[in-house]
Amino acid sequence: MQFPDKGAEQRHAPVVAPIVAREVDSKELLGSAGQLIIHHEQRRYILRRTKSGKLILNA
């Protein structure tokens, strides 16, 4: 009787590439207006830059 090689499963496992998040500069995203309107699941969100340079997302 022949037993399966325990290492065989590891040698034939699929190689999965890591998921890398997209990176965008906020100036490019917000433009000269300093805000961006996002539509998500029938809702409207506004991402804006504050006077102090922080980002706020409002529904």
Tab-separated table of C-alpha atoms in Angstrom:
chain	number	residue	atom	x	y	z
A	1	MET	CA	0.000	0.000	0.000
A	2	GLN	CA	1.334	3.449	-0.961
A	3	PHE	CA	0.773	6.495	1.252
A	4	PRO	CA	0.393	9.994	-0.238
A	5	ASP	CA	3.317	12.372	0.128
A	6	LYS	CA	2.430	14.824	2.928
A	7	GLY	CA	4.363	17.634	1.229
A	8	ALA	CA	2.546	17.218	-2.109
A	9	GLU	CA	-0.340	19.465	-1.070
A	10	GLN	CA	2.025	22.313	-0.275
A	11	ARG	CA	3.978	22.015	-3.513
A	12	HIS	CA	0.809	22.270	-5.618
A	13	ALA	CA	-0.946	25.026	-3.672
A	14	PRO	CA	-1.958	27.988	-5.877
A	15	VAL	CA	0.073	31.153	-5.578
A	16	VAL	CA	-2.128	34.074	-4.554
A	17	ALA	CA	-0.941	37.635	-5.111
A	18	PRO	CA	-1.478	40.040	-2.203
A	19	ILE	CA	-4.197	42.666	-2.592
A	20	VAL	CA	-2.672	46.119	-2.763
A	21	ALA	CA	-4.819	49.169	-2.073
A	22	ARG	CA	-4.795	51.975	-4.613
A	23	GLU	CA	-2.975	55.111	-3.460
A	24	VAL	CA	-4.150	58.589	-4.512
A	25	ASP	CA	-2.872	61.989	-3.433
A	26	SER	CA	-5.631	64.003	-1.725
A	27	LYS	CA	-4.870	67.085	-3.866
A	28	GLU	CA	-5.521	65.032	-6.980
A	29	LEU	CA	-8.663	63.518	-5.486
A	30	LEU	CA	-10.224	66.716	-4.103
A	31	GLY	CA	-9.094	69.104	-6.822
A	32	SER	CA	-9.048	72.882	-6.466
A	33	ALA	CA	-12.527	72.868	-4.868
A	34	GLY	CA	-11.158	70.888	-1.913
A	35	GLN	CA	-14.035	68.444	-1.950
A	36	LEU	CA	-15.266	65.300	-3.654
A	37	ILE	CA	-18.800	63.941	-3.944
A	38	ILE	CA	-18.996	60.154	-3.627
A	39	HIS	CA	-22.077	58.122	-4.563
A	40	HIS	CA	-22.253	54.853	-2.623
A	41	GLU	CA	-25.260	52.531	-2.347
A	42	GLN	CA	-27.819	55.226	-3.232
A	43	ARG	CA	-26.290	57.687	-0.748
A	44	ARG	CA	-24.281	60.814	-1.390
A	45	TYR	CA	-21.166	61.557	0.654
A	46	ILE	CA	-18.952	64.634	0.608
A	47	LEU	CA	-15.268	64.267	1.359
A	48	ARG	CA	-13.753	67.662	2.062
A	49	ARG	CA	-10.561	69.238	3.312
A	50	THR	CA	-10.904	71.480	6.364
A	51	LYS	CA	-9.103	74.804	6.890
A	52	SER	CA	-6.632	72.984	9.155
A	53	GLY	CA	-5.900	70.434	6.408
A	54	LYS	CA	-7.791	67.455	7.810
A	55	LEU	CA	-10.300	65.352	5.856
A	56	ILE	CA	-13.972	64.995	6.814
A	57	LEU	CA	-16.536	62.660	5.254
A	58	ASN	CA	-20.189	63.689	5.656
A	59	ALA	CA	-23.327	61.876	4.517
